[in-house]
Amino acid sequence: MYTSPFLKKAFPEIKKENEGKFTAWAKENGFKDACSGASAVMGNKEKYKGKKYKGSNVIEMANYAKNFGCSKK
């Protein structure tokens, strides 16, 4: 039987209480949208290291946004 390593873990879904947190943070900090905010954060992690927004780590939220929400078509 063939088993794919990609099928072992569930897709990392966003918890209901965390939906929209990064978009809100990005707009409050002057970014046009979540994708531009994610690019800025991931491009300068030292500036945002240790920063939290409503209990969530900004770098982790930016990484998720960049990997799963900001794909180029």
PDB file of N, CA, C and O in Angstrom:
ATOM      1  N   MET A   1       0.841  -1.182   0.000  1.00  0.00           N
ATOM      2  CA  MET A   1       0.000   0.000   0.000  1.00  0.00           C
ATOM      3  C   MET A   1       0.887   1.247   0.000  1.00  0.00           C
ATOM      4  O   MET A   1       1.859   1.332   0.739  1.00  0.00           O
ATOM      5  N   TYR A   2       0.555   2.202  -0.822  1.00  0.00           N
ATOM      6  CA  TYR A   2       1.308   3.433  -0.940  1.00  0.00           C
ATOM      7  C   TYR A   2       0.780   4.461   0.059  1.00  0.00           C
ATOM      8  O   TYR A   2      -0.400   4.709   0.140  1.00  0.00           O
ATOM      9  N   THR A   3       1.688   5.049   0.828  1.00  0.00           N
ATOM     10  CA  THR A   3       1.305   6.128   1.733  1.00  0.00           C
ATOM     11  C   THR A   3       2.185   7.334   1.460  1.00  0.00           C
ATOM     12  O   THR A   3       3.404   7.225   1.404  1.00  0.00           O
ATOM     13  N   SER A   4       1.557   8.443   1.291  1.00  0.00           N
ATOM     14  CA  SER A   4       2.271   9.682   1.034  1.00  0.00           C
ATOM     15  C   SER A   4       2.619  10.366   2.355  1.00  0.00           C
ATOM     16  O   SER A   4       1.790  10.424   3.257  1.00  0.00           O
ATOM     17  N   PRO A   5       3.814  10.915   2.471  1.00  0.00           N
ATOM     18  CA  PRO A   5       4.163  11.637   3.703  1.00  0.00           C
ATOM     19  C   PRO A   5       3.327  12.901   3.878  1.00  0.00           C
ATOM     20  O   PRO A   5       3.180  13.413   4.963  1.00  0.00           O
ATOM     21  N   PHE A   6       2.750  13.385   2.788  1.00  0.00           N
ATOM     22  CA  PHE A   6       1.941  14.590   2.853  1.00  0.00           C
ATOM     23  C   PHE A   6       0.566  14.328   3.455  1.00  0.00           C
ATOM     24  O   PHE A   6      -0.110  15.244   3.882  1.00  0.00           O
ATOM     25  N   LEU A   7       0.139  13.100   3.501  1.00  0.00           N
ATOM     26  CA  LEU A   7      -1.176  12.769   4.032  1.00  0.00           C
ATOM     27  C   LEU A   7      -1.151  12.470   5.530  1.00  0.00           C
ATOM     28  O   LEU A   7      -2.187  12.254   6.132  1.00  0.00           O
ATOM     29  N   LYS A   8       0.017  12.512   6.142  1.00  0.00           N
ATOM     30  CA  LYS A   8       0.130  12.180   7.559  1.00  0.00           C
ATOM     31  C   LYS A   8      -0.349  13.303   8.469  1.00  0.00           C
ATOM     32  O   LYS A   8      -0.806  13.061   9.561  1.00  0.00           O
ATOM     33  N   LYS A   9      -0.232  14.525   8.038  1.00  0.00           N
ATOM     34  CA  LYS A   9      -0.646  15.656   8.862  1.00  0.00           C
ATOM     35  C   LYS A   9      -1.845  16.344   8.215  1.00  0.00           C
ATOM     36  O   LYS A   9      -1.924  16.446   7.003  1.00  0.00           O
ATOM     37  N   ALA A  10      -2.716  16.837   9.058  1.00  0.00           N
ATOM     38  CA  ALA A  10      -3.860  17.596   8.562  1.00  0.00           C
ATOM     39  C   ALA A  10      -3.383  18.988   8.133  1.00  0.00           C
ATOM     40  O   ALA A  10      -2.382  19.499   8.630  1.00  0.00           O
ATOM     41  N   PHE A  11      -4.120  19.602   7.233  1.00  0.00           N
ATOM     42  CA  PHE A  11      -3.813  20.950   6.783  1.00  0.00           C
ATOM     43  C   PHE A  11      -3.927  21.899   7.976  1.00  0.00           C
ATOM     44  O   PHE A  11      -4.883  21.825   8.738  1.00  0.00           O
ATOM     45  N   PRO A  12      -2.976  22.782   8.169  1.00  0.00           N
ATOM     46  CA  PRO A  12      -3.014  23.661   9.339  1.00  0.00           C
ATOM     47  C   PRO A  12      -4.091  24.745   9.203  1.00  0.00           C
ATOM     48  O   PRO A  12      -3.859  25.800   8.625  1.00  0.00           O
ATOM     49  N   GLU A  13      -5.244  24.462   9.699  1.00  0.00           N
ATOM     50  CA  GLU A  13      -6.359  25.404   9.618  1.00  0.00           C
ATOM     51  C   GLU A  13      -6.213  26.503  10.672  1.00  0.00           C
ATOM     52  O   GLU A  13      -5.629  26.294  11.727  1.00  0.00           O
ATOM     53  N   ILE A  14      -6.797  27.658  10.379  1.00  0.00           N
ATOM     54  CA  ILE A  14      -6.806  28.765  11.324  1.00  0.00           C
ATOM     55  C   ILE A  14      -7.985  28.575  12.267  1.00  0.00           C
ATOM     56  O   ILE A  14      -9.103  28.312  11.826  1.00  0.00           O
ATOM     57  N   LYS A  15      -7.723  28.717  13.556  1.00  0.00           N
ATOM     58  CA  LYS A  15      -8.801  28.619  14.529  1.00  0.00           C
ATOM     59  C   LYS A  15      -9.750  29.794  14.329  1.00  0.00           C
ATOM     60  O   LYS A  15      -9.340  30.889  13.935  1.00  0.00           O
ATOM     61  N   LYS A  16     -11.018  29.561  14.596  1.00  0.00           N
ATOM     62  CA  LYS A  16     -12.052  30.578  14.390  1.00  0.00           C
ATOM     63  C   LYS A  16     -11.705  31.890  15.107  1.00  0.00           C
ATOM     64  O   LYS A  16     -11.886  32.972  14.560  1.00  0.00           O
ATOM     65  N   GLU A  17     -11.204  31.788  16.342  1.00  0.00           N
ATOM     66  CA  GLU A  17     -10.899  32.999  17.114  1.00  0.00           C
ATOM     67  C   GLU A  17      -9.686  33.755  16.575  1.00  0.00           C
ATOM     68  O   GLU A  17      -9.462  34.910  16.938  1.00  0.00           O
ATOM     69  N   ASN A  18      -8.902  33.144  15.690  1.00  0.00           N
ATOM     70  CA  ASN A  18      -7.722  33.801  15.125  1.00  0.00           C
ATOM     71  C   ASN A  18      -7.939  34.339  13.717  1.00  0.00           C
ATOM     72  O   ASN A  18      -7.056  34.999  13.174  1.00  0.00           O
ATOM     73  N   GLU A  19      -9.085  34.089  13.136  1.00  0.00           N
ATOM     74  CA  GLU A  19      -9.358  34.552  11.772  1.00  0.00           C
ATOM     75  C   GLU A  19      -9.338  36.078  11.722  1.00  0.00           C
ATOM     76  O   GLU A  19      -9.956  36.740  12.536  1.00  0.00           O
ATOM     77  N   GLY A  20      -8.598  36.617  10.767  1.00  0.00           N
ATOM     78  CA  GLY A  20      -8.549  38.058  10.548  1.00  0.00           C
ATOM     79  C   GLY A  20      -7.574  38.819  11.425  1.00  0.00           C
ATOM     80  O   GLY A  20      -7.413  40.028  11.254  1.00  0.00           O
ATOM     81  N   LYS A  21      -6.911  38.163  12.347  1.00  0.00           N
ATOM     82  CA  LYS A  21      -5.979  38.855  13.239  1.00  0.00           C
ATOM     83  C   LYS A  21      -4.828  39.499  12.473  1.00  0.00           C
ATOM     84  O   LYS A  21      -4.494  40.654  12.707  1.00  0.00           O
ATOM     85  N   PHE A  22      -4.222  38.744  11.566  1.00  0.00           N
ATOM     86  CA  PHE A  22      -3.067  39.297  10.869  1.00  0.00           C
ATOM     87  C   PHE A  22      -3.485  40.407   9.908  1.00  0.00           C
ATOM     88  O   PHE A  22      -2.800  41.426   9.806  1.00  0.00           O
ATOM     89  N   THR A  23      -4.604  40.266   9.257  1.00  0.00           N
ATOM     90  CA  THR A  23      -5.096  41.320   8.363  1.00  0.00           C
ATOM     91  C   THR A  23      -5.337  42.595   9.162  1.00  0.00           C
ATOM     92  O   THR A  23      -4.960  43.687   8.738  1.00  0.00           O
ATOM     93  N   ALA A  24      -5.965  42.458  10.333  1.00  0.00           N
ATOM     94  CA  ALA A  24      -6.211  43.617  11.187  1.00  0.00           C
ATOM     95  C   ALA A  24      -4.893  44.255  11.623  1.00  0.00           C
ATOM     96  O   ALA A  24      -4.743  45.481  11.586  1.00  0.00           O
ATOM     97  N   TRP A  25      -3.926  43.429  12.030  1.00  0.00           N
ATOM     98  CA  TRP A  25      -2.629  43.944  12.445  1.00  0.00           C
ATOM     99  C   TRP A  25      -1.971  44.695  11.290  1.00  0.00           C
ATOM    100  O   TRP A  25      -1.434  45.794  11.473  1.00  0.00           O
ATOM    101  N   ALA A  26      -1.993  44.110  10.099  1.00  0.00           N
ATOM    102  CA  ALA A  26      -1.346  44.724   8.928  1.00  0.00           C
ATOM    103  C   ALA A  26      -1.967  46.088   8.621  1.00  0.00           C
ATOM    104  O   ALA A  26      -1.244  47.067   8.400  1.00  0.00           O
ATOM    105  N   LYS A  27      -3.275  46.174   8.636  1.00  0.00           N
ATOM    106  CA  LYS A  27      -3.935  47.448   8.322  1.00  0.00           C
ATOM    107  C   LYS A  27      -3.680  48.492   9.407  1.00  0.00           C
ATOM    108  O   LYS A  27      -3.492  49.664   9.100  1.00  0.00           O
ATOM    109  N   GLU A  28      -3.657  48.068  10.676  1.00  0.00           N
ATOM    110  CA  GLU A  28      -3.364  48.994  11.776  1.00  0.00           C
ATOM    111  C   GLU A  28      -1.939  49.524  11.701  1.00  0.00           C
ATOM    112  O   GLU A  28      -1.653  50.596  12.220  1.00  0.00           O
ATOM    113  N   ASN A  29      -1.050  48.779  11.059  1.00  0.00           N
ATOM    114  CA  ASN A  29       0.347  49.174  10.953  1.00  0.00           C
ATOM    115  C   ASN A  29       0.692  49.783   9.598  1.00  0.00           C
ATOM    116  O   ASN A  29       1.865  49.869   9.226  1.00  0.00           O
ATOM    117  N   GLY A  30      -0.318  50.195   8.845  1.00  0.00           N
ATOM    118  CA  GLY A  30      -0.097  50.953   7.620  1.00  0.00           C
ATOM    119  C   GLY A  30       0.123  50.172   6.346  1.00  0.00           C
ATOM    120  O   GLY A  30       0.479  50.756   5.327  1.00  0.00           O
ATOM    121  N   PHE A  31      -0.091  48.872   6.374  1.00  0.00           N
ATOM    122  CA  PHE A  31       0.064  48.081   5.158  1.00  0.00           C
ATOM    123  C   PHE A  31      -1.256  48.057   4.392  1.00  0.00           C
ATOM    124  O   PHE A  31      -2.329  48.157   4.974  1.00  0.00           O
ATOM    125  N   LYS A  32      -1.148  47.925   3.083  1.00  0.00           N
ATOM    126  CA  LYS A  32      -2.329  47.907   2.223  1.00  0.00           C
ATOM    127  C   LYS A  32      -3.188  46.677   2.480  1.00  0.00           C
ATOM    128  O   LYS A  32      -4.415  46.758   2.501  1.00  0.00           O
ATOM    129  N   ASP A  33      -2.541  45.534   2.673  1.00  0.00           N
ATOM    130  CA  ASP A  33      -3.263  44.283   2.902  1.00  0.00           C
ATOM    131  C   ASP A  33      -2.361  43.308   3.654  1.00  0.00           C
ATOM    132  O   ASP A  33      -1.218  43.630   3.982  1.00  0.00           O
ATOM    133  N   ALA A  34      -2.886  42.129   3.926  1.00  0.00           N
ATOM    134  CA  ALA A  34      -2.131  41.129   4.682  1.00  0.00           C
ATOM    135  C   ALA A  34      -0.888  40.669   3.932  1.00  0.00           C
ATOM    136  O   ALA A  34       0.154  40.421   4.548  1.00  0.00           O
ATOM    137  N   CYS A  35      -0.960  40.554   2.624  1.00  0.00           N
ATOM    138  CA  CYS A  35       0.186  40.066   1.847  1.00  0.00           C
ATOM    139  C   CYS A  35       1.355  41.047   1.881  1.00  0.00           C
ATOM    140  O   CYS A  35       2.513  40.629   2.016  1.00  0.00           O
ATOM    141  N   SER A  36       1.078  42.325   1.778  1.00  0.00           N
ATOM    142  CA  SER A  36       2.178  43.299   1.856  1.00  0.00           C
ATOM    143  C   SER A  36       2.751  43.335   3.269  1.00  0.00           C
ATOM    144  O   SER A  36       3.966  43.473   3.453  1.00  0.00           O
ATOM    145  N   GLY A  37       1.898  43.176   4.274  1.00  0.00           N
ATOM    146  CA  GLY A  37       2.369  43.105   5.655  1.00  0.00           C
ATOM    147  C   GLY A  37       3.221  41.867   5.881  1.00  0.00           C
ATOM    148  O   GLY A  37       4.263  41.927   6.540  1.00  0.00           O
ATOM    149  N   ALA A  38       2.791  40.737   5.335  1.00  0.00           N
ATOM    150  CA  ALA A  38       3.533  39.485   5.491  1.00  0.00           C
ATOM    151  C   ALA A  38       4.904  39.588   4.834  1.00  0.00           C
ATOM    152  O   ALA A  38       5.902  39.138   5.400  1.00  0.00           O
ATOM    153  N   SER A  39       4.975  40.195   3.670  1.00  0.00           N
ATOM    154  CA  SER A  39       6.256  40.360   2.986  1.00  0.00           C
ATOM    155  C   SER A  39       7.206  41.232   3.794  1.00  0.00           C
ATOM    156  O   SER A  39       8.391  40.922   3.913  1.00  0.00           O
ATOM    157  N   ALA A  40       6.674  42.307   4.373  1.00  0.00           N
ATOM    158  CA  ALA A  40       7.500  43.206   5.176  1.00  0.00           C
ATOM    159  C   ALA A  40       8.018  42.504   6.431  1.00  0.00           C
ATOM    160  O   ALA A  40       9.194  42.623   6.777  1.00  0.00           O
ATOM    161  N   VAL A  41       7.154  41.770   7.100  1.00  0.00           N
ATOM    162  CA  VAL A  41       7.552  41.071   8.323  1.00  0.00           C
ATOM    163  C   VAL A  41       8.582  39.997   8.023  1.00  0.00           C
ATOM    164  O   VAL A  41       9.613  39.895   8.696  1.00  0.00           O
ATOM    165  N   MET A  42       8.339  39.189   7.002  1.00  0.00           N
ATOM    166  CA  MET A  42       9.258  38.099   6.694  1.00  0.00           C
ATOM    167  C   MET A  42      10.581  38.617   6.140  1.00  0.00           C
ATOM    168  O   MET A  42      11.605  37.963   6.244  1.00  0.00           O
ATOM    169  N   GLY A  43      10.580  39.815   5.562  1.00  0.00           N
ATOM    170  CA  GLY A  43      11.802  40.407   5.042  1.00  0.00           C
ATOM    171  C   GLY A  43      12.658  41.061   6.121  1.00  0.00           C
ATOM    172  O   GLY A  43      13.824  41.351   5.904  1.00  0.00           O
ATOM    173  N   ASN A  44      12.071  41.320   7.293  1.00  0.00           N
ATOM    174  CA  ASN A  44      12.798  41.973   8.377  1.00  0.00           C
ATOM    175  C   ASN A  44      12.350  41.382   9.709  1.00  0.00           C
ATOM    176  O   ASN A  44      11.775  42.059  10.552  1.00  0.00           O
ATOM    177  N   LYS A  45      12.619  40.094   9.904  1.00  0.00           N
ATOM    178  CA  LYS A  45      12.157  39.376  11.091  1.00  0.00           C
ATOM    179  C   LYS A  45      12.692  39.978  12.388  1.00  0.00           C
ATOM    180  O   LYS A  45      11.997  39.952  13.397  1.00  0.00           O
ATOM    181  N   GLU A  46      13.906  40.520  12.371  1.00  0.00           N
ATOM    182  CA  GLU A  46      14.490  41.078  13.598  1.00  0.00           C
ATOM    183  C   GLU A  46      13.649  42.226  14.145  1.00  0.00           C
ATOM    184  O   GLU A  46      13.511  42.379  15.353  1.00  0.00           O
ATOM    185  N   LYS A  47      13.088  43.028  13.273  1.00  0.00           N
ATOM    186  CA  LYS A  47      12.274  44.167  13.693  1.00  0.00           C
ATOM    187  C   LYS A  47      10.999  43.704  14.407  1.00  0.00           C
ATOM    188  O   LYS A  47      10.522  44.364  15.321  1.00  0.00           O
ATOM    189  N   TYR A  48      10.457  42.566  13.999  1.00  0.00           N
ATOM    190  CA  TYR A  48       9.183  42.087  14.528  1.00  0.00           C
ATOM    191  C   TYR A  48       9.331  40.937  15.517  1.00  0.00           C
ATOM    192  O   TYR A  48       8.339  40.422  16.012  1.00  0.00           O
ATOM    193  N   LYS A  49      10.568  40.548  15.804  1.00  0.00           N
ATOM    194  CA  LYS A  49      10.828  39.433  16.717  1.00  0.00           C
ATOM    195  C   LYS A  49      10.251  39.745  18.106  1.00  0.00           C
ATOM    196  O   LYS A  49      10.495  40.812  18.662  1.00  0.00           O
ATOM    197  N   GLY A  50       9.466  38.809  18.633  1.00  0.00           N
ATOM    198  CA  GLY A  50       8.877  38.977  19.952  1.00  0.00           C
ATOM    199  C   GLY A  50       7.595  39.791  19.981  1.00  0.00           C
ATOM    200  O   GLY A  50       6.965  39.926  21.021  1.00  0.00           O
ATOM    201  N   LYS A  51       7.199  40.368  18.845  1.00  0.00           N
ATOM    202  CA  LYS A  51       5.973  41.174  18.808  1.00  0.00           C
ATOM    203  C   LYS A  51       4.760  40.261  18.786  1.00  0.00           C
ATOM    204  O   LYS A  51       4.739  39.243  18.107  1.00  0.00           O
ATOM    205  N   LYS A  52       3.765  40.655  19.534  1.00  0.00           N
ATOM    206  CA  LYS A  52       2.515  39.893  19.616  1.00  0.00           C
ATOM    207  C   LYS A  52       1.367  40.807  19.218  1.00  0.00           C
ATOM    208  O   LYS A  52       1.444  42.021  19.357  1.00  0.00           O
ATOM    209  N   TYR A  53       0.310  40.195  18.729  1.00  0.00           N
ATOM    210  CA  TYR A  53      -0.919  40.923  18.445  1.00  0.00           C
ATOM    211  C   TYR A  53      -2.069  40.070  18.950  1.00  0.00           C
ATOM    212  O   TYR A  53      -2.295  38.973  18.456  1.00  0.00           O
ATOM    213  N   LYS A  54      -2.732  40.558  19.971  1.00  0.00           N
ATOM    214  CA  LYS A  54      -3.846  39.841  20.601  1.00  0.00           C
ATOM    215  C   LYS A  54      -3.457  38.409  20.948  1.00  0.00           C
ATOM    216  O   LYS A  54      -4.177  37.458  20.669  1.00  0.00           O
ATOM    217  N   GLY A  55      -2.257  38.259  21.502  1.00  0.00           N
ATOM    218  CA  GLY A  55      -1.790  36.964  21.968  1.00  0.00           C
ATOM    219  C   GLY A  55      -1.094  36.091  20.943  1.00  0.00           C
ATOM    220  O   GLY A  55      -0.582  35.043  21.272  1.00  0.00           O
ATOM    221  N   SER A  56      -1.062  36.504  19.692  1.00  0.00           N
ATOM    222  CA  SER A  56      -0.439  35.687  18.647  1.00  0.00           C
ATOM    223  C   SER A  56       0.866  36.323  18.171  1.00  0.00           C
ATOM    224  O   SER A  56       0.983  37.539  18.096  1.00  0.00           O
ATOM    225  N   ASN A  57       1.822  35.480  17.829  1.00  0.00           N
ATOM    226  CA  ASN A  57       3.124  35.918  17.346  1.00  0.00           C
ATOM    227  C   ASN A  57       2.985  36.452  15.921  1.00  0.00           C
ATOM    228  O   ASN A  57       2.497  35.765  15.036  1.00  0.00           O
ATOM    229  N   VAL A  58       3.426  37.678  15.704  1.00  0.00           N
ATOM    230  CA  VAL A  58       3.287  38.330  14.402  1.00  0.00           C
ATOM    231  C   VAL A  58       4.057  37.588  13.307  1.00  0.00           C
ATOM    232  O   VAL A  58       3.558  37.417  12.194  1.00  0.00           O
ATOM    233  N   ILE A  59       5.260  37.110  13.620  1.00  0.00           N
ATOM    234  CA  ILE A  59       6.061  36.409  12.608  1.00  0.00           C
ATOM    235  C   ILE A  59       5.372  35.112  12.187  1.00  0.00           C
ATOM    236  O   ILE A  59       5.332  34.784  11.000  1.00  0.00           O
ATOM    237  N   GLU A  60       4.820  34.370  13.137  1.00  0.00           N
ATOM    238  CA  GLU A  60       4.115  33.130  12.792  1.00  0.00           C
ATOM    239  C   GLU A  60       2.896  33.403  11.923  1.00  0.00           C
ATOM    240  O   GLU A  60       2.625  32.683  10.960  1.00  0.00           O
ATOM    241  N   MET A  61       2.152  34.459  12.256  1.00  0.00           N
ATOM    242  CA  MET A  61       0.981  34.804  11.439  1.00  0.00           C
ATOM    243  C   MET A  61       1.408  35.223  10.035  1.00  0.00           C
ATOM    244  O   MET A  61       0.774  34.859   9.047  1.00  0.00           O
ATOM    245  N   ALA A  62       2.495  35.986   9.942  1.00  0.00           N
ATOM    246  CA  ALA A  62       2.988  36.430   8.639  1.00  0.00           C
ATOM    247  C   ALA A  62       3.456  35.250   7.802  1.00  0.00           C
ATOM    248  O   ALA A  62       3.187  35.194   6.596  1.00  0.00           O
ATOM    249  N   ASN A  63       4.125  34.306   8.432  1.00  0.00           N
ATOM    250  CA  ASN A  63       4.593  33.128   7.718  1.00  0.00           C
ATOM    251  C   ASN A  63       3.415  32.334   7.159  1.00  0.00           C
ATOM    252  O   ASN A  63       3.438  31.892   6.011  1.00  0.00           O
ATOM    253  N   TYR A  64       2.384  32.147   7.968  1.00  0.00           N
ATOM    254  CA  TYR A  64       1.196  31.427   7.510  1.00  0.00           C
ATOM    255  C   TYR A  64       0.549  32.169   6.336  1.00  0.00           C
ATOM    256  O   TYR A  64       0.207  31.571   5.320  1.00  0.00           O
ATOM    257  N   ALA A  65       0.398  33.493   6.473  1.00  0.00           N
ATOM    258  CA  ALA A  65      -0.212  34.289   5.404  1.00  0.00           C
ATOM    259  C   ALA A  65       0.589  34.171   4.116  1.00  0.00           C
ATOM    260  O   ALA A  65       0.031  33.997   3.029  1.00  0.00           O
ATOM    261  N   LYS A  66       1.900  34.258   4.236  1.00  0.00           N
ATOM    262  CA  LYS A  66       2.755  34.191   3.044  1.00  0.00           C
ATOM    263  C   LYS A  66       2.697  32.820   2.378  1.00  0.00           C
ATOM    264  O   LYS A  66       2.649  32.714   1.159  1.00  0.00           O
ATOM    265  N   ASN A  67       2.680  31.748   3.178  1.00  0.00           N
ATOM    266  CA  ASN A  67       2.681  30.409   2.625  1.00  0.00           C
ATOM    267  C   ASN A  67       1.330  29.947   2.095  1.00  0.00           C
ATOM    268  O   ASN A  67       1.279  29.217   1.114  1.00  0.00           O
ATOM    269  N   PHE A  68       0.258  30.341   2.747  1.00  0.00           N
ATOM    270  CA  PHE A  68      -1.038  29.795   2.373  1.00  0.00           C
ATOM    271  C   PHE A  68      -2.015  30.807   1.789  1.00  0.00           C
ATOM    272  O   PHE A  68      -2.972  30.418   1.139  1.00  0.00           O
ATOM    273  N   GLY A  69      -1.803  32.100   2.010  1.00  0.00           N
ATOM    274  CA  GLY A  69      -2.769  33.067   1.531  1.00  0.00           C
ATOM    275  C   GLY A  69      -2.269  33.988   0.448  1.00  0.00           C
ATOM    276  O   GLY A  69      -3.046  34.582  -0.282  1.00  0.00           O
ATOM    277  N   CYS A  70      -0.987  34.109   0.307  1.00  0.00           N
ATOM    278  CA  CYS A  70      -0.416  35.086  -0.619  1.00  0.00           C
ATOM    279  C   CYS A  70       0.345  34.391  -1.755  1.00  0.00           C
ATOM    280  O   CYS A  70       1.498  34.719  -2.034  1.00  0.00           O
ATOM    281  N   SER A  71      -0.267  33.451  -2.380  1.00  0.00           N
ATOM    282  CA  SER A  71       0.414  32.758  -3.475  1.00  0.00           C
ATOM    283  C   SER A  71       0.268  33.540  -4.765  1.00  0.00           C
ATOM    284  O   SER A  71      -0.741  34.195  -5.001  1.00  0.00           O
ATOM    285  N   LYS A  72       1.290  33.485  -5.572  1.00  0.00           N
ATOM    286  CA  LYS A  72       1.252  34.178  -6.870  1.00  0.00           C
ATOM    287  C   LYS A  72       0.591  33.282  -7.898  1.00  0.00           C
ATOM    288  O   LYS A  72       0.815  32.092  -7.939  1.00  0.00           O
ATOM    289  N   LYS A  73      -0.194  33.904  -8.729  1.00  0.00           N
ATOM    290  CA  LYS A  73      -0.916  33.145  -9.758  1.00  0.00           C
ATOM    291  C   LYS A  73      -0.218  33.226 -11.080  1.00  0.00           C
ATOM    292  O   LYS A  73       0.516  34.064 -11.400  1.00  0.00           O
TER     293      LYS A  73
END
